[in-house]
Amino acid sequence: MRQRYPASVLDACDPTPCEDAGVSRSPLISADDLSELLEAGGGIRLLDVRYRLDKPDGRADYEAGHIPGAVYVDMDTELATHGAPSDGRHPLPSRETLENAARRWGLHDGDAVVVYDDYRSVAAARAWWLLRGAGVVDVRVLDGGLSAWRAAGLPLETGEVEPVRGSILLDNPGGGLSIDEAAAWPRRGVLIDARAPERYRGEIEPYDPVAGHIPGAMNLPADAVLAGDSFASPATIRAAFESVGVTAGTAVAAYCGSGITAAHTALAGAASGIEVAVYPGSWSQWSNMPHRPVATGAQPVEPATSITVDHRFDASQKDVWRAWTDPEIMRLWWGSDPDGVVTSAALDVRPGGRFDISFRDSSGDLHTSSGEYLRVDEPTELEFTWSWLSETNTPSRVHIVLAGDGTGTRMRFVHRELRGASDHDYADGWRRTFAKLDRVLGG
């Protein structure tokens, strides 16, 4: 991230000099401190982000009463974009969208920004996280939001503020984790699910198509880092993070329903000295991906391991597809033992259809695998569950994508949710199996 202007004193100080100067590095600001800055004419830009799941359009509430000078920010059109369900409910806005919005808010390079909302700083945290990621150095959140301002007896104004258009230049507001990075995170650190416990456990799911959580994730609801509408003390927040396994040096990431509350967890972390990465797609993206594993219950399930094999066949896409769906062809190549023999192959190739395949290796031992087709899109995509007869309680998933390249077929083969159920070397075994298939398709 490039820095186009000097950092403010809040960001330039080391902790000790800042404390000596009476200046906090916290990303939060109190109502009293904000009021003093505004009275002193510090040039603070105020952003009002009224948004709730049950009331996404907060403009009417904003116009009925907001902090003097605050500009209304629309969550759905300025702090997010829209796409396919597989993108999640609040995909990140493009740089152009966010920059155009920031200019509408009247922002210029070097401005100090304070963001607030009227519900526990959840929506304000999204603006804080995006703006920080896009290069705005001095951006803070009003701790306690509008309720703290009111409780301090400070004034409100009505109507709408329309500032002179700004000229700020923003970076790409990236920096969030991809879905694959989120899936792998529990193997390197702590992945936090910031939703309510009952959603984490998979008991209810009011918004997304599947209930549950990402395997390996730990549940730390937003309530755990709050004291009423304000954030808890840094020590209390650190203790909450420690309760889910975060210690010094732990890599931490967070997700939620659609990426908004995850930014709130990142804000809580920043207020207590803990860096938290954000998976913005969150559960709304994960649950719209049928091949992604889902865990339920109060205890975290160890994340599944997976292998990916990219393979190219000289054969046509049609012939490779038939090899996966025609039992007579499958008898000729299935199984990693080059001298093994398929003894039976029953395939019902349709979503919900079953398959059972038995294979006798060169030692005479019989191996039976079975599963259920989840997706069948001829001739490009095939997905099915997979388990050995001896391991029926630990099903994994196989996802195959085929693409013709003019002279042959490229196959991406992904085997997920292995969970260590077997000491079998899946990657090496599949490569040997595909070598057999190469020979069969080569005639």
Short mmCIF file of C-alpha atoms in Angstrom, two decimals:
data_model
loop_
_atom_site.label_atom_id
_atom_site.label_comp_id
_atom_site.label_asym_id
_atom_site.label_seq_id
_atom_site.Cartn_x
_atom_site.Cartn_y
_atom_site.Cartn_z
CA MET A 1 0.00 0.00 0.00
CA ARG A 2 1.52 3.34 -1.02
CA GLN A 3 1.42 6.31 1.33
CA ARG A 4 0.85 9.58 -0.47
CA TYR A 5 1.08 11.91 2.54
CA PRO A 6 2.67 11.96 6.00
CA ALA A 7 1.05 9.87 8.69
CA SER A 8 -0.73 11.77 11.42
CA VAL A 9 0.75 11.95 14.92
CA LEU A 10 -1.58 9.11 15.88
CA ASP A 11 0.13 6.77 13.44
CA ALA A 12 3.68 8.13 13.55
CA CYS A 13 4.31 7.66 17.28
CA ASP A 14 5.76 4.61 18.92
CA PRO A 15 3.57 3.51 21.85
CA THR A 16 5.72 5.02 24.62
CA PRO A 17 6.21 8.50 23.10
CA CYS A 18 2.51 8.58 22.23
CA GLU A 19 1.57 7.75 25.79
CA ASP A 20 3.99 10.38 27.06
CA ALA A 21 2.34 12.94 24.77
CA GLY A 22 -1.10 11.91 25.99
CA VAL A 23 -2.03 10.61 22.53
CA SER A 24 -3.51 7.17 21.97
CA ARG A 25 -2.80 4.99 18.95
CA SER A 26 -6.21 3.40 19.30
CA PRO A 27 -8.44 3.30 16.21
CA LEU A 28 -11.27 4.37 18.53
CA ILE A 29 -12.18 7.87 19.69
CA SER A 30 -14.52 8.84 22.52
CA ALA A 31 -17.48 11.17 22.12
CA ASP A 32 -15.89 13.78 24.38
CA ASP A 33 -12.58 13.72 22.49
CA LEU A 34 -14.37 13.98 19.16
CA SER A 35 -16.42 16.91 20.41
CA GLU A 36 -13.26 18.72 21.52
CA LEU A 37 -11.60 18.16 18.14
CA LEU A 38 -14.65 19.45 16.30
CA GLU A 39 -14.85 22.54 18.51
CA ALA A 40 -11.15 23.19 17.91
CA GLY A 41 -11.76 23.12 14.16
CA GLY A 42 -9.51 20.17 13.49
CA GLY A 43 -10.96 19.52 10.05
CA ILE A 44 -12.40 16.14 10.97
CA ARG A 45 -14.48 14.47 8.24
CA LEU A 46 -17.48 12.69 9.77
CA LEU A 47 -19.13 9.68 8.13
CA ASP A 48 -22.46 8.26 9.32
CA VAL A 49 -22.93 4.60 8.33
CA ARG A 50 -26.47 3.65 9.38
CA TYR A 51 -26.97 0.00 8.48
CA ARG A 52 -28.56 -3.05 10.05
CA LEU A 53 -29.55 -6.38 8.59
CA ASP A 54 -33.17 -5.66 9.46
CA LYS A 55 -32.95 -2.09 8.15
CA PRO A 56 -30.27 -1.80 5.47
CA ASP A 57 -31.33 1.69 4.31
CA GLY A 58 -30.53 4.08 7.17
CA ARG A 59 -30.94 7.37 5.32
CA ALA A 60 -34.24 8.28 7.00
CA ASP A 61 -32.75 7.74 10.47
CA TYR A 62 -29.70 9.77 9.47
CA GLU A 63 -31.82 12.68 8.26
CA ALA A 64 -33.84 12.57 11.50
CA GLY A 65 -30.70 13.23 13.54
CA HIS A 66 -26.93 12.95 13.08
CA ILE A 67 -23.73 14.46 14.42
CA PRO A 68 -23.37 17.96 12.93
CA GLY A 69 -21.44 17.84 9.67
CA ALA A 70 -21.68 14.07 9.20
CA VAL A 71 -22.25 12.73 5.68
CA TYR A 72 -24.46 9.69 5.12
CA VAL A 73 -22.69 6.56 3.78
CA ASP A 74 -24.68 3.82 2.05
CA MET A 75 -23.44 0.34 2.93
CA ASP A 76 -24.91 -1.56 -0.01
CA THR A 77 -23.85 0.78 -2.80
CA GLU A 78 -20.70 2.48 -1.48
CA LEU A 79 -19.06 -0.01 0.89
CA ALA A 80 -20.03 -3.12 -1.09
CA THR A 81 -20.97 -4.25 -4.55
CA HIS A 82 -23.28 -6.96 -5.86
CA GLY A 83 -22.64 -10.15 -7.79
CA ALA A 84 -23.49 -13.83 -7.92
CA PRO A 85 -24.42 -15.67 -4.68
CA SER A 86 -20.99 -17.31 -4.84
CA ASP A 87 -19.46 -13.83 -4.31
CA GLY A 88 -21.21 -13.44 -0.94
CA ARG A 89 -23.77 -10.88 0.19
CA HIS A 90 -21.37 -7.94 0.53
CA PRO A 91 -18.49 -8.30 -1.96
CA LEU A 92 -15.81 -5.64 -1.73
CA PRO A 93 -16.36 -2.53 -3.85
CA SER A 94 -13.95 -1.76 -6.65
CA ARG A 95 -11.37 0.97 -6.16
CA GLU A 96 -13.37 3.19 -8.51
CA THR A 97 -16.61 2.68 -6.55
CA LEU A 98 -15.00 3.42 -3.19
CA GLU A 99 -13.00 6.37 -4.48
CA ASN A 100 -16.05 7.92 -6.13
CA ALA A 101 -18.00 7.48 -2.87
CA ALA A 102 -15.16 8.99 -0.80
CA ARG A 103 -15.09 12.01 -3.08
CA ARG A 104 -18.86 12.37 -2.68
CA TRP A 105 -18.25 12.39 1.08
CA GLY A 106 -15.90 15.35 0.54
CA LEU A 107 -12.65 13.54 1.37
CA HIS A 108 -9.24 14.85 0.29
CA ASP A 109 -5.81 13.28 0.69
CA GLY A 110 -4.57 13.77 4.24
CA ASP A 111 -8.01 14.23 5.82
CA ALA A 112 -8.64 12.80 9.28
CA VAL A 113 -11.82 10.72 9.23
CA VAL A 114 -14.14 9.58 12.02
CA VAL A 115 -16.82 7.00 11.26
CA TYR A 116 -19.80 6.05 13.40
CA ASP A 117 -23.15 4.25 13.28
CA ASP A 118 -26.06 3.65 15.63
CA TYR A 119 -25.49 -0.03 16.37
CA ARG A 120 -22.35 -1.04 18.25
CA SER A 121 -19.95 0.20 15.55
CA VAL A 122 -20.49 -2.88 13.39
CA ALA A 123 -21.22 -0.98 10.16
CA ALA A 124 -18.69 1.75 11.00
CA ALA A 125 -16.01 -0.93 11.30
CA ARG A 126 -16.60 -1.93 7.67
CA ALA A 127 -15.88 1.66 6.54
CA TRP A 128 -12.83 1.83 8.84
CA TRP A 129 -11.42 -1.43 7.45
CA LEU A 130 -12.02 -0.51 3.80
CA LEU A 131 -10.60 2.99 4.10
CA ARG A 132 -7.51 1.82 5.98
CA GLY A 133 -6.96 -0.83 3.32
CA ALA A 134 -7.38 1.77 0.58
CA GLY A 135 -4.69 4.05 1.99
CA VAL A 136 -6.47 6.45 4.36
CA VAL A 137 -4.02 6.66 7.26
CA ASP A 138 -5.98 8.60 9.89
CA VAL A 139 -9.40 6.96 10.20
CA ARG A 140 -11.04 6.20 13.54
CA VAL A 141 -14.36 4.92 14.84
CA LEU A 142 -16.49 6.73 17.40
CA ASP A 143 -16.57 4.31 20.32
CA GLY A 144 -20.17 3.71 21.31
CA GLY A 145 -21.44 5.41 18.17
CA LEU A 146 -24.43 7.71 18.17
CA SER A 147 -25.65 6.42 21.54
CA ALA A 148 -22.40 7.55 23.19
CA TRP A 149 -22.72 10.96 21.55
CA ARG A 150 -26.29 11.31 22.81
CA ALA A 151 -25.38 10.05 26.28
CA ALA A 152 -22.77 12.81 26.50
CA GLY A 153 -25.51 15.37 25.88
CA LEU A 154 -23.96 16.48 22.59
CA PRO A 155 -26.01 18.09 19.82
CA LEU A 156 -27.51 16.56 16.68
CA GLU A 157 -28.64 18.14 13.46
CA THR A 158 -31.30 17.05 10.97
CA GLY A 159 -31.48 16.99 7.20
CA GLU A 160 -28.73 15.98 4.81
CA VAL A 161 -25.15 17.22 4.54
CA GLU A 162 -23.89 17.58 0.97
CA PRO A 163 -20.21 18.56 1.10
CA VAL A 164 -18.15 19.99 -1.75
CA ARG A 165 -16.83 17.06 -3.76
CA GLY A 166 -13.41 15.84 -2.64
CA SER A 167 -10.34 14.85 -4.63
CA ILE A 168 -8.95 11.89 -2.65
CA LEU A 169 -7.00 9.17 -4.45
CA LEU A 170 -7.43 5.66 -3.07
CA ASP A 171 -5.60 2.39 -3.48
CA ASN A 172 -7.37 -0.82 -4.36
CA PRO A 173 -9.32 -1.74 -1.18
CA GLY A 174 -8.02 -5.29 -1.28
CA GLY A 175 -6.14 -7.11 1.41
CA GLY A 176 -8.92 -9.46 2.45
CA LEU A 177 -8.46 -13.21 2.44
CA SER A 178 -9.63 -15.33 -0.48
CA ILE A 179 -11.87 -18.31 0.17
CA ASP A 180 -8.93 -20.70 -0.24
CA GLU A 181 -6.81 -18.69 2.19
CA ALA A 182 -9.65 -18.79 4.72
CA ALA A 183 -9.97 -22.56 4.29
CA ALA A 184 -6.26 -23.06 4.98
CA TRP A 185 -6.01 -20.53 7.84
CA PRO A 186 -6.78 -22.91 10.76
CA ARG A 187 -3.65 -24.87 9.90
CA ARG A 188 -1.48 -21.78 10.45
CA GLY A 189 -3.35 -19.86 13.13
CA VAL A 190 -6.79 -19.08 14.54
CA LEU A 191 -9.78 -18.49 12.28
CA ILE A 192 -12.55 -16.69 14.17
CA ASP A 193 -16.25 -17.03 13.35
CA ALA A 194 -17.81 -13.82 14.69
CA ARG A 195 -21.45 -14.87 14.30
CA ALA A 196 -23.88 -15.79 17.06
CA PRO A 197 -23.16 -19.17 18.70
CA GLU A 198 -26.33 -20.81 17.39
CA ARG A 199 -25.38 -19.93 13.80
CA TYR A 200 -21.83 -21.20 14.36
CA ARG A 201 -23.18 -24.47 15.74
CA GLY A 202 -25.46 -24.86 12.71
CA GLU A 203 -28.68 -24.84 14.71
CA ILE A 204 -30.19 -21.95 12.70
CA GLU A 205 -29.29 -20.05 9.55
CA PRO A 206 -31.62 -17.16 8.77
CA TYR A 207 -29.75 -15.67 5.80
CA ASP A 208 -27.55 -18.20 3.98
CA PRO A 209 -28.32 -21.52 2.25
CA VAL A 210 -26.40 -23.83 4.61
CA ALA A 211 -26.02 -23.81 8.40
CA GLY A 212 -22.71 -24.46 10.13
CA HIS A 213 -19.18 -23.08 10.06
CA ILE A 214 -15.85 -23.39 8.30
CA PRO A 215 -14.00 -26.46 9.61
CA GLY A 216 -11.40 -25.47 12.17
CA ALA A 217 -12.95 -22.09 12.97
CA MET A 218 -13.39 -20.93 16.57
CA ASN A 219 -16.49 -19.03 17.67
CA LEU A 220 -15.96 -15.55 19.15
CA PRO A 221 -19.22 -13.58 18.82
CA ALA A 222 -19.06 -9.80 18.53
CA ASP A 223 -20.64 -9.50 21.98
CA ALA A 224 -17.45 -10.90 23.52
CA VAL A 225 -15.45 -7.76 22.66
CA LEU A 226 -18.11 -5.24 23.68
CA ALA A 227 -19.26 -3.54 26.87
CA GLY A 228 -22.74 -2.36 26.00
CA ASP A 229 -22.57 -0.37 22.77
CA SER A 230 -18.87 0.43 23.28
CA PHE A 231 -15.81 -1.74 22.96
CA ALA A 232 -14.53 -3.44 26.08
CA SER A 233 -11.15 -2.53 27.54
CA PRO A 234 -8.06 -3.72 25.62
CA ALA A 235 -7.32 -6.21 28.40
CA THR A 236 -10.83 -7.66 28.20
CA ILE A 237 -10.62 -7.91 24.41
CA ARG A 238 -7.26 -9.66 24.63
CA ALA A 239 -8.72 -12.11 27.13
CA ALA A 240 -11.59 -12.83 24.75
CA PHE A 241 -9.14 -13.58 21.95
CA GLU A 242 -7.08 -15.75 24.30
CA SER A 243 -10.21 -17.79 25.06
CA VAL A 244 -10.18 -19.08 21.47
CA GLY A 245 -6.47 -19.80 21.38
CA VAL A 246 -4.91 -16.49 20.35
CA THR A 247 -1.55 -15.96 22.04
CA ALA A 248 1.45 -13.79 21.22
CA GLY A 249 2.49 -14.34 17.62
CA THR A 250 -0.70 -16.19 16.59
CA ALA A 251 -1.89 -15.48 13.07
CA VAL A 252 -5.54 -14.40 13.39
CA ALA A 253 -8.29 -14.04 10.79
CA ALA A 254 -12.03 -13.50 11.09
CA TYR A 255 -15.20 -14.07 9.11
CA CYS A 256 -18.90 -13.63 9.84
CA GLY A 257 -22.09 -13.77 7.79
CA SER A 258 -21.21 -11.38 5.00
CA GLY A 259 -17.93 -9.73 5.98
CA ILE A 260 -19.24 -6.78 8.00
CA THR A 261 -18.97 -8.09 11.56
CA ALA A 262 -15.59 -9.63 10.66
CA ALA A 263 -14.29 -6.07 10.17
CA HIS A 264 -15.68 -5.30 13.63
CA THR A 265 -13.56 -8.15 15.03
CA ALA A 266 -10.54 -6.70 13.21
CA LEU A 267 -11.29 -3.30 14.76
CA ALA A 268 -11.48 -4.86 18.23
CA GLY A 269 -8.17 -6.54 17.56
CA ALA A 270 -6.58 -3.27 16.47
CA ALA A 271 -7.87 -1.58 19.63
CA SER A 272 -6.11 -4.19 21.74
CA GLY A 273 -2.88 -4.68 19.79
CA ILE A 274 -3.91 -7.78 17.80
CA GLU A 275 -3.71 -7.82 14.01
CA VAL A 276 -6.71 -9.57 12.46
CA ALA A 277 -7.07 -10.42 8.78
CA VAL A 278 -10.59 -10.44 7.30
CA TYR A 279 -12.23 -12.95 4.99
CA PRO A 280 -14.77 -10.61 3.34
CA GLY A 281 -16.70 -13.33 1.47
CA SER A 282 -17.45 -14.95 4.84
CA TRP A 283 -20.18 -17.54 5.38
CA SER A 284 -22.42 -16.05 2.67
CA GLN A 285 -19.79 -16.98 0.07
CA TRP A 286 -18.65 -20.25 1.65
CA SER A 287 -22.20 -21.62 2.00
CA ASN A 288 -22.92 -20.93 -1.66
CA MET A 289 -20.05 -23.18 -2.75
CA PRO A 290 -21.43 -26.76 -2.77
CA HIS A 291 -17.97 -28.34 -2.73
CA ARG A 292 -16.87 -26.53 0.44
CA PRO A 293 -16.98 -28.58 3.65
CA VAL A 294 -19.32 -27.59 6.47
CA ALA A 295 -18.81 -28.27 10.17
CA THR A 296 -21.48 -28.12 12.87
CA GLY A 297 -21.57 -28.32 16.65
CA ALA A 298 -20.00 -26.34 19.46
CA GLN A 299 -16.51 -27.79 19.13
CA PRO A 300 -14.29 -26.87 16.19
CA VAL A 301 -13.71 -29.68 13.71
CA GLU A 302 -10.19 -30.02 12.41
CA PRO A 303 -9.95 -28.55 8.90
CA ALA A 304 -9.93 -31.03 6.10
CA THR A 305 -6.80 -31.54 4.09
CA SER A 306 -7.01 -31.53 0.33
CA ILE A 307 -4.98 -32.35 -2.73
CA THR A 308 -5.13 -30.86 -6.20
CA VAL A 309 -3.84 -32.62 -9.32
CA ASP A 310 -3.73 -30.81 -12.66
CA HIS A 311 -3.48 -33.29 -15.52
CA ARG A 312 -3.59 -33.05 -19.30
CA PHE A 313 -4.91 -35.80 -21.56
CA ASP A 314 -4.33 -35.99 -25.31
CA ALA A 315 -7.84 -37.41 -25.60
CA SER A 316 -10.90 -35.28 -26.35
CA GLN A 317 -13.01 -33.78 -23.58
CA LYS A 318 -15.89 -36.09 -24.58
CA ASP A 319 -13.71 -39.18 -24.17
CA VAL A 320 -12.33 -38.05 -20.80
CA TRP A 321 -15.89 -37.37 -19.59
CA ARG A 322 -16.99 -40.86 -20.69
CA ALA A 323 -14.07 -42.37 -18.79
CA TRP A 324 -15.52 -40.93 -15.59
CA THR A 325 -19.16 -41.83 -16.29
CA ASP A 326 -19.19 -45.07 -18.33
CA PRO A 327 -18.74 -48.13 -16.07
CA GLU A 328 -17.35 -50.25 -18.89
CA ILE A 329 -14.57 -47.76 -19.59
CA MET A 330 -13.98 -47.26 -15.88
CA ARG A 331 -13.31 -50.99 -15.48
CA LEU A 332 -10.27 -50.53 -17.71
CA TRP A 333 -8.49 -47.86 -15.68
CA TRP A 334 -9.78 -47.48 -12.13
CA GLY A 335 -7.34 -48.07 -9.27
CA SER A 336 -3.75 -47.04 -8.63
CA ASP A 337 -2.30 -50.57 -8.78
CA PRO A 338 -1.25 -51.08 -12.42
CA ASP A 339 -1.94 -54.80 -12.11
CA GLY A 340 -5.22 -54.43 -10.23
CA VAL A 341 -8.63 -55.34 -11.62
CA VAL A 342 -12.02 -53.64 -11.24
CA THR A 343 -14.49 -56.32 -10.21
CA SER A 344 -17.64 -54.18 -10.31
CA ALA A 345 -18.66 -50.62 -11.21
CA ALA A 346 -22.24 -49.45 -10.66
CA LEU A 347 -22.72 -45.78 -11.58
CA ASP A 348 -25.93 -43.76 -11.38
CA VAL A 349 -24.54 -40.54 -12.86
CA ARG A 350 -27.00 -37.85 -11.77
CA PRO A 351 -27.21 -35.52 -8.76
CA GLY A 352 -28.23 -37.69 -5.83
CA GLY A 353 -27.26 -40.87 -7.67
CA ARG A 354 -25.04 -43.46 -6.00
CA PHE A 355 -21.92 -45.22 -7.19
CA ASP A 356 -20.13 -48.32 -5.92
CA ILE A 357 -16.81 -49.51 -7.30
CA SER A 358 -14.85 -52.58 -6.18
CA PHE A 359 -11.20 -53.08 -7.06
CA ARG A 360 -8.92 -56.05 -6.38
CA ASP A 361 -5.23 -55.18 -6.17
CA SER A 362 -2.32 -57.38 -7.32
CA SER A 363 -2.16 -58.94 -3.85
CA GLY A 364 -5.75 -60.12 -4.13
CA ASP A 365 -7.11 -57.66 -1.53
CA LEU A 366 -10.54 -56.21 -2.32
CA HIS A 367 -11.13 -52.45 -1.96
CA THR A 368 -14.61 -50.96 -2.26
CA SER A 369 -15.36 -47.28 -2.62
CA SER A 370 -18.75 -45.62 -2.75
CA GLY A 371 -20.37 -42.22 -2.79
CA GLU A 372 -23.07 -39.92 -4.11
CA TYR A 373 -23.00 -37.55 -7.05
CA LEU A 374 -23.44 -33.92 -6.01
CA ARG A 375 -23.02 -32.17 -9.35
CA VAL A 376 -23.16 -33.46 -12.91
CA ASP A 377 -22.62 -30.88 -15.65
CA GLU A 378 -21.74 -32.76 -18.82
CA PRO A 379 -19.07 -32.54 -20.16
CA THR A 380 -17.29 -30.05 -17.89
CA GLU A 381 -17.86 -30.75 -14.20
CA LEU A 382 -18.42 -33.68 -11.90
CA GLU A 383 -18.50 -33.73 -8.11
CA PHE A 384 -19.14 -36.61 -5.75
CA THR A 385 -18.61 -37.74 -2.20
CA TRP A 386 -16.08 -40.48 -1.67
CA SER A 387 -15.36 -43.02 1.03
CA TRP A 388 -13.77 -46.43 1.32
CA LEU A 389 -15.96 -49.21 2.66
CA SER A 390 -13.78 -49.31 5.78
CA GLU A 391 -14.06 -45.53 6.28
CA THR A 392 -17.74 -44.77 5.73
CA ASN A 393 -17.82 -42.28 8.61
CA THR A 394 -15.21 -40.05 7.01
CA PRO A 395 -16.47 -39.18 3.51
CA SER A 396 -14.39 -36.82 1.41
CA ARG A 397 -15.28 -34.99 -1.80
CA VAL A 398 -13.93 -35.20 -5.31
CA HIS A 399 -14.41 -32.29 -7.70
CA ILE A 400 -13.39 -32.60 -11.36
CA VAL A 401 -13.38 -29.80 -13.93
CA LEU A 402 -12.64 -30.61 -17.58
CA ALA A 403 -11.75 -28.13 -20.31
CA GLY A 404 -10.81 -28.86 -23.92
CA ASP A 405 -7.73 -27.01 -25.13
CA GLY A 406 -8.01 -27.69 -28.86
CA THR A 407 -5.69 -30.67 -28.99
CA GLY A 408 -6.64 -32.42 -25.77
CA THR A 409 -8.26 -31.97 -22.37
CA ARG A 410 -7.08 -30.30 -19.22
CA MET A 411 -8.42 -31.69 -15.95
CA ARG A 412 -8.31 -30.08 -12.53
CA PHE A 413 -8.90 -32.77 -9.94
CA VAL A 414 -9.48 -31.69 -6.32
CA HIS A 415 -9.91 -34.19 -3.49
CA ARG A 416 -11.10 -32.42 -0.34
CA GLU A 417 -11.92 -33.27 3.26
CA LEU A 418 -9.44 -36.11 3.56
CA ARG A 419 -9.26 -35.51 7.33
CA GLY A 420 -6.42 -38.01 7.70
CA ALA A 421 -8.94 -40.84 7.47
CA SER A 422 -6.46 -43.07 5.78
CA ASP A 423 -2.70 -43.41 5.59
CA HIS A 424 -3.17 -43.92 1.85
CA ASP A 425 -1.15 -41.48 -0.27
CA TYR A 426 -4.05 -40.00 -2.18
CA ALA A 427 -2.05 -37.65 -4.40
CA ASP A 428 0.41 -40.30 -5.53
CA GLY A 429 -2.37 -42.87 -5.91
CA TRP A 430 -4.47 -40.62 -8.12
CA ARG A 431 -1.48 -39.76 -10.29
CA ARG A 432 -0.82 -43.46 -10.87
CA THR A 433 -4.52 -43.94 -11.64
CA PHE A 434 -4.47 -41.11 -14.19
CA ALA A 435 -1.38 -42.67 -15.80
CA LYS A 436 -3.49 -45.80 -16.36
CA LEU A 437 -6.28 -43.66 -17.80
CA ASP A 438 -3.79 -42.05 -20.17
CA ARG A 439 -2.89 -45.47 -21.49
CA VAL A 440 -6.54 -46.48 -21.88
CA LEU A 441 -7.51 -43.25 -23.69
CA GLY A 442 -4.40 -43.52 -25.85
CA GLY A 443 -5.73 -46.75 -27.26
#
